[in-house]
CSV table of C-alpha atoms in Angstrom, one decimal:
chain,number,residue,atom,x,y,z
H,1,UNK,CA,0.0,0.0,0.0
H,2,UNK,CA,1.2,3.5,-0.8
H,3,UNK,CA,2.3,5.8,2.0
H,4,UNK,CA,-0.2,8.3,3.4
H,5,UNK,CA,2.4,11.0,2.7
H,6,UNK,CA,2.8,10.0,-0.9
H,7,UNK,CA,0.9,12.4,-3.2
H,8,UNK,CA,1.4,10.1,-6.1
H,9,UNK,CA,-0.4,7.2,-4.4
H,10,UNK,CA,-1.9,5.1,-7.2
H,11,UNK,CA,-5.4,5.1,-5.7
H,12,UNK,CA,-5.4,8.9,-5.3
H,13,UNK,CA,-7.7,10.8,-7.6
H,14,UNK,CA,-6.3,14.0,-9.2
H,15,UNK,CA,-8.4,16.3,-7.0
H,16,UNK,CA,-7.1,14.8,-3.7
H,17,UNK,CA,-4.1,16.5,-2.1
H,18,UNK,CA,-2.1,15.5,0.9
H,19,UNK,CA,-0.2,17.6,3.4
H,20,UNK,CA,3.0,16.7,5.2
H,21,UNK,CA,3.2,15.5,8.7
H,22,UNK,CA,3.4,18.3,11.3
H,23,UNK,CA,6.4,19.2,13.5
H,24,UNK,CA,4.2,18.2,16.5
H,25,UNK,CA,1.5,15.5,16.9
H,26,UNK,CA,-0.6,15.5,20.1
H,27,UNK,CA,-2.9,12.6,21.1
H,28,UNK,CA,-5.4,12.6,23.9
H,29,UNK,CA,-6.2,9.3,25.5
H,30,UNK,CA,-2.7,8.2,24.6
H,31,UNK,CA,-2.6,5.3,27.1
H,32,UNK,CA,-6.0,3.9,26.0
H,33,UNK,CA,-6.6,1.0,23.6
H,34,UNK,CA,-6.7,3.2,20.4
H,35,UNK,CA,-4.4,5.8,21.8
H,36,UNK,CA,-1.7,3.2,22.4
H,37,UNK,CA,-2.0,1.8,18.9
H,38,UNK,CA,-1.9,5.2,17.4
H,39,UNK,CA,1.1,6.6,19.2
H,40,UNK,CA,3.0,3.3,18.7
H,41,UNK,CA,2.4,3.6,14.9
H,42,UNK,CA,3.3,7.3,14.8
H,43,UNK,CA,6.5,6.6,16.7
H,44,UNK,CA,7.4,3.6,14.7
H,45,UNK,CA,9.1,3.1,11.3
H,46,UNK,CA,6.0,1.8,9.5
H,47,UNK,CA,3.8,3.5,7.0
H,48,UNK,CA,2.3,5.9,9.6
H,49,UNK,CA,5.6,6.6,11.3
H,50,UNK,CA,6.8,10.2,11.4
H,51,UNK,CA,9.5,12.5,12.8
H,52,UNK,CA,9.0,15.5,15.1
H,53,UNK,CA,7.5,15.6,18.6
H,54,UNK,CA,4.8,13.1,19.6
H,55,UNK,CA,3.0,14.1,22.8
H,56,UNK,CA,0.3,12.2,24.6
H,57,UNK,CA,-2.2,13.1,27.3
H,58,UNK,CA,-2.7,10.5,30.0
H,59,UNK,CA,-4.6,10.5,33.3
H,60,UNK,CA,-2.6,10.3,36.5
H,61,UNK,CA,-4.0,6.9,37.4
H,62,UNK,CA,-3.0,5.4,34.0
H,63,UNK,CA,0.1,3.3,33.5
H,64,UNK,CA,2.4,4.3,30.6
H,65,UNK,CA,5.1,1.6,30.6
H,66,UNK,CA,3.6,0.1,27.5
H,67,UNK,CA,4.0,3.3,25.5
H,68,UNK,CA,7.1,4.0,23.3
H,69,UNK,CA,9.8,5.9,25.1
H,70,UNK,CA,9.8,8.5,22.4
H,71,UNK,CA,6.3,9.7,23.3
H,72,UNK,CA,6.3,12.8,25.6
H,73,UNK,CA,3.6,12.3,28.2
H,74,UNK,CA,1.6,15.0,29.9
H,75,UNK,CA,-0.6,14.2,32.8
H,76,UNK,CA,-4.0,15.7,32.7
H,77,UNK,CA,-7.7,15.1,31.9
H,78,UNK,CA,-10.1,16.3,29.3
H,79,UNK,CA,-12.4,17.5,32.1
H,80,UNK,CA,-9.6,19.8,33.3
H,81,UNK,CA,-9.1,22.7,30.8
H,82,UNK,CA,-5.9,23.9,32.5
H,83,UNK,CA,-4.3,20.5,31.9
H,84,UNK,CA,-5.2,20.7,28.2
H,85,UNK,CA,-3.3,24.0,27.9
H,86,UNK,CA,-0.2,22.3,29.4
H,87,UNK,CA,-0.5,19.8,26.6
H,88,UNK,CA,0.7,22.3,24.1
H,89,UNK,CA,3.3,24.2,26.2
H,90,UNK,CA,6.7,24.6,24.6
H,91,UNK,CA,5.7,23.3,21.2
H,92,UNK,CA,7.1,25.2,18.2
H,93,UNK,CA,6.0,24.7,14.6
H,94,UNK,CA,2.8,23.3,13.4
H,95,UNK,CA,0.6,21.1,15.6
H,96,UNK,CA,-1.9,18.4,14.7
H,97,UNK,CA,-4.2,16.9,17.3
H,98,UNK,CA,-6.0,13.5,17.4
H,99,UNK,CA,-8.7,13.3,20.1
H,100,UNK,CA,-9.2,9.7,21.1
H,101,UNK,CA,-10.0,10.2,24.8
H,102,UNK,CA,-13.5,9.1,25.8
H,103,UNK,CA,-15.5,6.6,27.9
H,104,UNK,CA,-17.6,3.7,26.6
H,105,UNK,CA,-18.5,1.9,29.8
H,106,UNK,CA,-18.7,4.2,32.8
H,107,UNK,CA,-17.8,3.0,36.2
H,108,UNK,CA,-19.4,5.5,38.6
H,109,UNK,CA,-22.5,6.8,36.8
H,110,UNK,CA,-23.9,7.7,33.4
H,111,UNK,CA,-23.0,11.3,34.1
H,112,UNK,CA,-19.5,10.4,33.0
H,113,UNK,CA,-20.7,10.1,29.4
H,114,UNK,CA,-21.5,13.8,29.2
H,115,UNK,CA,-18.6,15.0,31.3
H,116,UNK,CA,-16.0,13.1,29.4
H,117,UNK,CA,-17.3,12.5,25.9
H,118,UNK,CA,-19.2,15.8,25.4
H,119,UNK,CA,-17.9,18.5,27.7
H,120,UNK,CA,-14.4,17.0,27.5
H,121,UNK,CA,-14.5,17.3,23.7
H,122,UNK,CA,-15.6,20.9,24.0
H,123,UNK,CA,-12.6,21.5,26.3
H,124,UNK,CA,-10.2,19.8,23.8
H,125,UNK,CA,-11.6,21.8,20.9
H,126,UNK,CA,-11.2,25.1,22.9
H,127,UNK,CA,-7.7,24.2,23.8
H,128,UNK,CA,-6.8,23.4,20.2
H,129,UNK,CA,-8.2,26.7,19.1
H,130,UNK,CA,-6.1,28.6,21.7
H,131,UNK,CA,-3.0,26.7,20.7
H,132,UNK,CA,-3.5,27.4,17.0
H,133,UNK,CA,-3.6,23.7,16.0
H,134,UNK,CA,-3.3,23.1,12.3
H,135,UNK,CA,-5.7,20.1,12.0
H,136,UNK,CA,-7.8,18.2,14.5
H,137,UNK,CA,-9.1,14.6,14.0
H,138,UNK,CA,-11.9,13.7,16.4
H,139,UNK,CA,-12.6,10.0,16.9
H,140,UNK,CA,-16.3,9.5,17.1
H,141,UNK,CA,-18.4,6.3,16.9
H,142,UNK,CA,-21.4,4.7,15.2
H,143,UNK,CA,-23.5,5.3,18.4
H,144,UNK,CA,-24.6,8.8,17.5
H,145,UNK,CA,-26.5,7.2,14.5
H,146,UNK,CA,-28.0,4.3,16.4
H,147,UNK,CA,-28.6,1.0,14.6
H,148,UNK,CA,-29.6,0.0,11.0
H,149,UNK,CA,-33.2,-0.6,10.2
H,150,UNK,CA,-32.5,-3.8,8.3
H,151,UNK,CA,-29.7,-6.2,7.6
H,152,UNK,CA,-29.0,-4.7,4.2
H,153,UNK,CA,-28.9,-1.1,5.3
H,154,UNK,CA,-25.6,0.7,5.6
H,155,UNK,CA,-24.9,4.0,7.4
H,156,UNK,CA,-23.7,6.6,4.9
H,157,UNK,CA,-21.8,9.9,5.4
H,158,UNK,CA,-24.9,12.1,5.5
H,159,UNK,CA,-26.7,9.9,8.0
H,160,UNK,CA,-29.0,11.8,10.4
H,161,UNK,CA,-28.3,11.6,14.1
H,162,UNK,CA,-30.4,9.0,16.0
H,163,UNK,CA,-28.3,8.3,19.1
H,164,UNK,CA,-28.3,5.0,21.0
H,165,UNK,CA,-28.8,5.6,24.7
H,166,UNK,CA,-26.4,7.6,26.9
H,167,UNK,CA,-23.1,6.9,25.1
H,168,UNK,CA,-24.7,7.7,21.7
H,169,UNK,CA,-26.1,11.0,23.0
H,170,UNK,CA,-22.8,12.0,24.5
H,171,UNK,CA,-20.9,11.2,21.2
H,172,UNK,CA,-23.5,13.0,19.2
H,173,UNK,CA,-23.0,16.1,21.4
H,174,UNK,CA,-19.3,15.7,21.0
H,175,UNK,CA,-19.7,15.8,17.2
H,176,UNK,CA,-21.8,18.9,17.6
H,177,UNK,CA,-19.1,20.4,19.8
H,178,UNK,CA,-16.6,19.7,17.0
H,179,UNK,CA,-18.9,21.3,14.4
H,180,UNK,CA,-19.3,24.4,16.7
H,181,UNK,CA,-15.5,24.7,16.8
H,182,UNK,CA,-15.3,24.5,13.0
H,183,UNK,CA,-17.8,27.3,12.8
H,184,UNK,CA,-15.5,29.3,15.0
H,185,UNK,CA,-12.5,28.7,12.7
H,186,UNK,CA,-11.0,25.4,13.9
H,187,UNK,CA,-9.8,23.0,11.1
H,188,UNK,CA,-11.3,19.8,12.5
H,189,UNK,CA,-12.6,16.6,10.9
H,190,UNK,CA,-14.1,13.4,12.3
H,191,UNK,CA,-13.6,9.6,11.9
H,192,UNK,CA,-16.4,7.2,12.9
H,193,UNK,CA,-15.2,3.7,13.7
H,194,UNK,CA,-17.6,1.0,14.8
H,195,UNK,CA,-16.5,-1.9,17.1
H,196,UNK,CA,-12.7,-2.1,16.7
H,197,UNK,CA,-10.4,-4.9,17.7
H,198,UNK,CA,-6.7,-5.7,17.9
H,199,UNK,CA,-3.6,-5.6,20.2
H,200,UNK,CA,-3.5,-3.6,23.5
H,201,UNK,CA,-7.2,-4.7,24.0
H,202,UNK,CA,-8.9,-4.2,27.3
H,203,UNK,CA,-10.1,-7.1,29.5
H,204,UNK,CA,-13.6,-7.2,27.9
H,205,UNK,CA,-12.1,-8.2,24.5
H,206,UNK,CA,-10.1,-10.9,26.2
H,207,UNK,CA,-13.3,-12.2,27.8
H,208,UNK,CA,-14.8,-12.3,24.3
H,209,UNK,CA,-12.0,-14.7,23.2
H,210,UNK,CA,-12.5,-16.8,26.3
H,211,UNK,CA,-16.2,-17.1,25.7
H,212,UNK,CA,-15.7,-18.2,22.1
H,213,UNK,CA,-13.0,-20.7,23.1
H,214,UNK,CA,-15.4,-22.3,25.6
H,215,UNK,CA,-18.3,-22.3,23.2
H,216,UNK,CA,-20.2,-19.9,25.4
H,217,UNK,CA,-20.5,-16.7,23.4
H,218,UNK,CA,-24.2,-15.7,23.3
H,219,UNK,CA,-25.6,-15.7,19.7
H,220,UNK,CA,-29.1,-14.2,19.5
H,221,UNK,CA,-31.7,-15.5,17.1
H,222,UNK,CA,-30.1,-16.9,13.9
H,223,UNK,CA,-26.9,-14.9,14.3
H,224,UNK,CA,-27.3,-13.2,11.0
H,225,UNK,CA,-27.1,-9.7,12.4
H,226,UNK,CA,-24.5,-7.7,10.5
H,227,UNK,CA,-21.7,-5.7,12.2
H,228,UNK,CA,-19.0,-3.5,10.8
H,229,UNK,CA,-15.7,-3.9,12.6
H,230,UNK,CA,-12.4,-2.2,12.4
H,231,UNK,CA,-8.9,-3.7,13.0
H,232,UNK,CA,-6.9,-1.2,14.9
H,233,UNK,CA,-4.2,-0.8,12.2
H,234,UNK,CA,-7.0,-0.1,9.7
H,235,UNK,CA,-8.4,2.5,12.0
H,236,UNK,CA,-5.0,4.1,12.5
H,237,UNK,CA,-4.6,4.3,8.8
H,238,UNK,CA,-7.9,6.0,8.5
H,239,UNK,CA,-7.1,8.5,11.2
H,240,UNK,CA,-3.8,9.5,9.6
H,241,UNK,CA,-5.3,9.8,6.2
H,242,UNK,CA,-8.1,12.1,7.6
H,243,UNK,CA,-5.3,14.1,9.3
H,244,UNK,CA,-3.1,14.5,6.2
H,245,UNK,CA,-5.6,14.7,3.4
H,246,UNK,CA,-6.5,18.3,2.6
H,247,UNK,CA,-10.3,18.4,2.9
H,248,UNK,CA,-12.8,20.9,4.1
H,249,UNK,CA,-13.2,21.2,7.9
H,250,UNK,CA,-16.3,19.6,9.5
H,251,UNK,CA,-16.3,16.4,7.4
H,252,UNK,CA,-16.6,12.9,8.8
H,253,UNK,CA,-15.9,9.5,7.5
H,254,UNK,CA,-16.8,5.9,8.4
H,255,UNK,CA,-13.6,3.9,9.0
H,256,UNK,CA,-14.1,0.1,9.0
H,257,UNK,CA,-13.0,-3.1,7.5
H,258,UNK,CA,-13.8,-3.6,3.9
H,259,UNK,CA,-17.2,-5.3,4.5
H,260,UNK,CA,-19.5,-6.0,7.4
H,261,UNK,CA,-19.6,-9.4,9.0
H,262,UNK,CA,-22.5,-11.5,10.4
H,263,UNK,CA,-22.3,-12.4,14.1
H,264,UNK,CA,-22.0,-16.0,13.0
H,265,UNK,CA,-19.0,-15.1,10.8
H,266,UNK,CA,-17.3,-13.2,13.6
H,267,UNK,CA,-17.7,-16.1,16.1
H,268,UNK,CA,-16.6,-18.7,13.6
H,269,UNK,CA,-13.6,-16.6,12.5
H,270,UNK,CA,-12.5,-16.1,16.1
H,271,UNK,CA,-12.8,-19.8,16.8
H,272,UNK,CA,-10.7,-20.6,13.7
H,273,UNK,CA,-8.1,-18.0,14.8
H,274,UNK,CA,-7.9,-19.6,18.3
H,275,UNK,CA,-7.4,-23.0,16.8
H,276,UNK,CA,-4.7,-21.7,14.4
H,277,UNK,CA,-2.8,-20.4,17.5
H,278,UNK,CA,-3.0,-23.8,19.2
H,279,UNK,CA,-6.1,-23.5,21.4
H,280,UNK,CA,-8.8,-26.1,21.7
H,281,UNK,CA,-12.2,-24.5,20.9
H,282,UNK,CA,-15.5,-26.0,21.7
H,283,UNK,CA,-18.4,-25.7,19.3
H,284,UNK,CA,-20.5,-22.7,20.2
H,285,UNK,CA,-23.7,-23.9,21.8
H,286,UNK,CA,-24.9,-20.7,23.6
H,287,UNK,CA,-28.0,-19.7,21.6
H,288,UNK,CA,-30.5,-17.2,22.9
H,289,UNK,CA,-33.8,-16.0,21.4
H,290,UNK,CA,-33.8,-12.6,19.8
H,291,UNK,CA,-36.1,-11.5,22.6
H,292,UNK,CA,-33.2,-11.7,25.0
H,293,UNK,CA,-31.6,-8.7,23.4
H,294,UNK,CA,-34.8,-6.8,23.5
H,295,UNK,CA,-35.3,-7.5,27.2
H,296,UNK,CA,-31.7,-6.6,28.0
H,297,UNK,CA,-32.1,-3.3,26.1
H,298,UNK,CA,-35.1,-2.4,28.2
H,299,UNK,CA,-33.2,-3.2,31.4
H,300,UNK,CA,-30.3,-1.2,30.1
H,301,UNK,CA,-32.5,1.8,29.2
H,302,UNK,CA,-34.2,1.8,32.6
H,303,UNK,CA,-30.9,1.4,34.4
H,304,UNK,CA,-29.3,4.3,32.5
H,305,UNK,CA,-32.3,6.5,33.2
H,306,UNK,CA,-31.6,5.9,36.9
H,307,UNK,CA,-28.0,7.1,36.3
H,308,UNK,CA,-26.5,3.6,36.6
H,309,UNK,CA,-24.7,1.5,34.0
H,310,UNK,CA,-24.4,-2.3,33.8
H,311,UNK,CA,-22.0,-3.3,31.0
H,312,UNK,CA,-23.4,-6.8,30.5
H,313,UNK,CA,-27.0,-5.6,29.9
H,314,UNK,CA,-25.7,-3.0,27.5
H,315,UNK,CA,-23.6,-5.4,25.4
H,316,UNK,CA,-26.4,-8.0,25.3
H,317,UNK,CA,-28.9,-5.4,24.4
H,318,UNK,CA,-26.9,-4.6,21.3
H,319,UNK,CA,-26.3,-8.2,20.2
H,320,UNK,CA,-29.6,-8.4,18.2
H,321,UNK,CA,-28.9,-5.2,16.4
H,322,UNK,CA,-27.4,-4.4,12.9
H,323,UNK,CA,-24.6,-1.8,12.9
H,324,UNK,CA,-23.1,-1.7,9.4
H,325,UNK,CA,-21.4,1.2,7.6
H,326,UNK,CA,-20.5,2.2,4.0
H,327,UNK,CA,-16.8,3.2,3.8
H,328,UNK,CA,-16.9,4.3,0.1
H,329,UNK,CA,-16.6,8.0,1.0
H,330,UNK,CA,-13.4,7.3,3.0
H,331,UNK,CA,-12.1,5.4,0.1
H,332,UNK,CA,-12.9,8.2,-2.4
H,333,UNK,CA,-12.0,11.2,-0.2
H,334,UNK,CA,-9.0,9.9,1.7
H,335,UNK,CA,-7.7,7.0,-0.3
H,336,UNK,CA,-8.5,4.8,2.8
H,337,UNK,CA,-7.8,1.1,2.0
H,338,UNK,CA,-8.2,-1.3,4.8
H,339,UNK,CA,-5.5,-4.0,4.6
H,340,UNK,CA,-6.1,-6.4,7.5
H,341,UNK,CA,-8.9,-8.9,7.3
H,342,UNK,CA,-10.9,-10.2,10.2
H,343,UNK,CA,-9.1,-13.5,10.3
H,344,UNK,CA,-5.6,-11.9,10.2
H,345,UNK,CA,-6.6,-9.2,12.8
H,346,UNK,CA,-8.0,-11.7,15.2
H,347,UNK,CA,-4.9,-13.9,15.0
H,348,UNK,CA,-2.8,-10.8,15.7
H,349,UNK,CA,-5.0,-10.0,18.7
H,350,UNK,CA,-4.6,-13.6,20.0
H,351,UNK,CA,-0.9,-13.6,19.5
H,352,UNK,CA,-0.6,-10.3,21.4
H,353,UNK,CA,-2.5,-11.9,24.3
H,354,UNK,CA,-0.2,-14.9,24.3
H,355,UNK,CA,2.9,-12.5,24.3
H,356,UNK,CA,1.4,-10.7,27.3
H,357,UNK,CA,0.9,-13.9,29.2
H,358,UNK,CA,-2.9,-13.4,29.2
H,359,UNK,CA,-4.9,-16.5,29.9
H,360,UNK,CA,-7.5,-17.1,27.3
């Protein structure tokens, strides 16, 4: 695949122009799953690697030993505007910012959704404007747009907002905060990944592998629900292309693997990947009626209205939904070209777990 920085890339139409990497790259959420993958790629010698300063925002309670030594770390929080100003202190030359920080599964209460995803994003956009940032890439989600109405539906780039519960509302409000910042002169764009997977995964993804290995992953109904997914390297490629392709501010793109997968395909592929890495995998026998997802969603909705959040009900409530996207705009506008298949990506994820000594 041609380099993101190569203006002569073979898939690039004549009206697409690229810009060089900046002197300074700043990443919020640098110690998180996506943030780790992103800063590791930026600091590496692969396609997305670059020179200059790479600086990451991490919270004081987060570990950082897994991050490349080259990455400069600033302790702070998106809910603390003063710490965001420190993020840009001392930087000279042009600055690009990738905003990956956010919360998907809150621990204390659903108030964290708004405080971190929405207000935190407003704080980040304000700090970027004050710092004179050249280009901002905000990492959004599929959740501001809800779920597909049918299995053959695909979310497109001009999809209207229809947020799914508290997380979806907070990420919608975050997008609106980005668009407000654009109206005020900030050069910001958005990428919208669905469920992503790959190395540096949190415990919940490891649990997914364990459930598949034991034949206990809950498949609802006939398992034909379709899901777009994104291998983390594909997502990093999309982020960098959104950063370094000269487009109008305020645009957003779906970034996902080439095609959606059915739940049956996902579970079967993970099982095959585990076997290929030497694990014994039991046939999946955990089937639930489609109604189980509907009941879980109702419990999840009521629980969130009360300000509480139970991850298991939320995840199960989504399992009978279709969430699939059309990446053709990202292909056309950015030259985005996902290279890693589900089978390869899942094997990479499993190998990473083995290297970390994680028991699957």
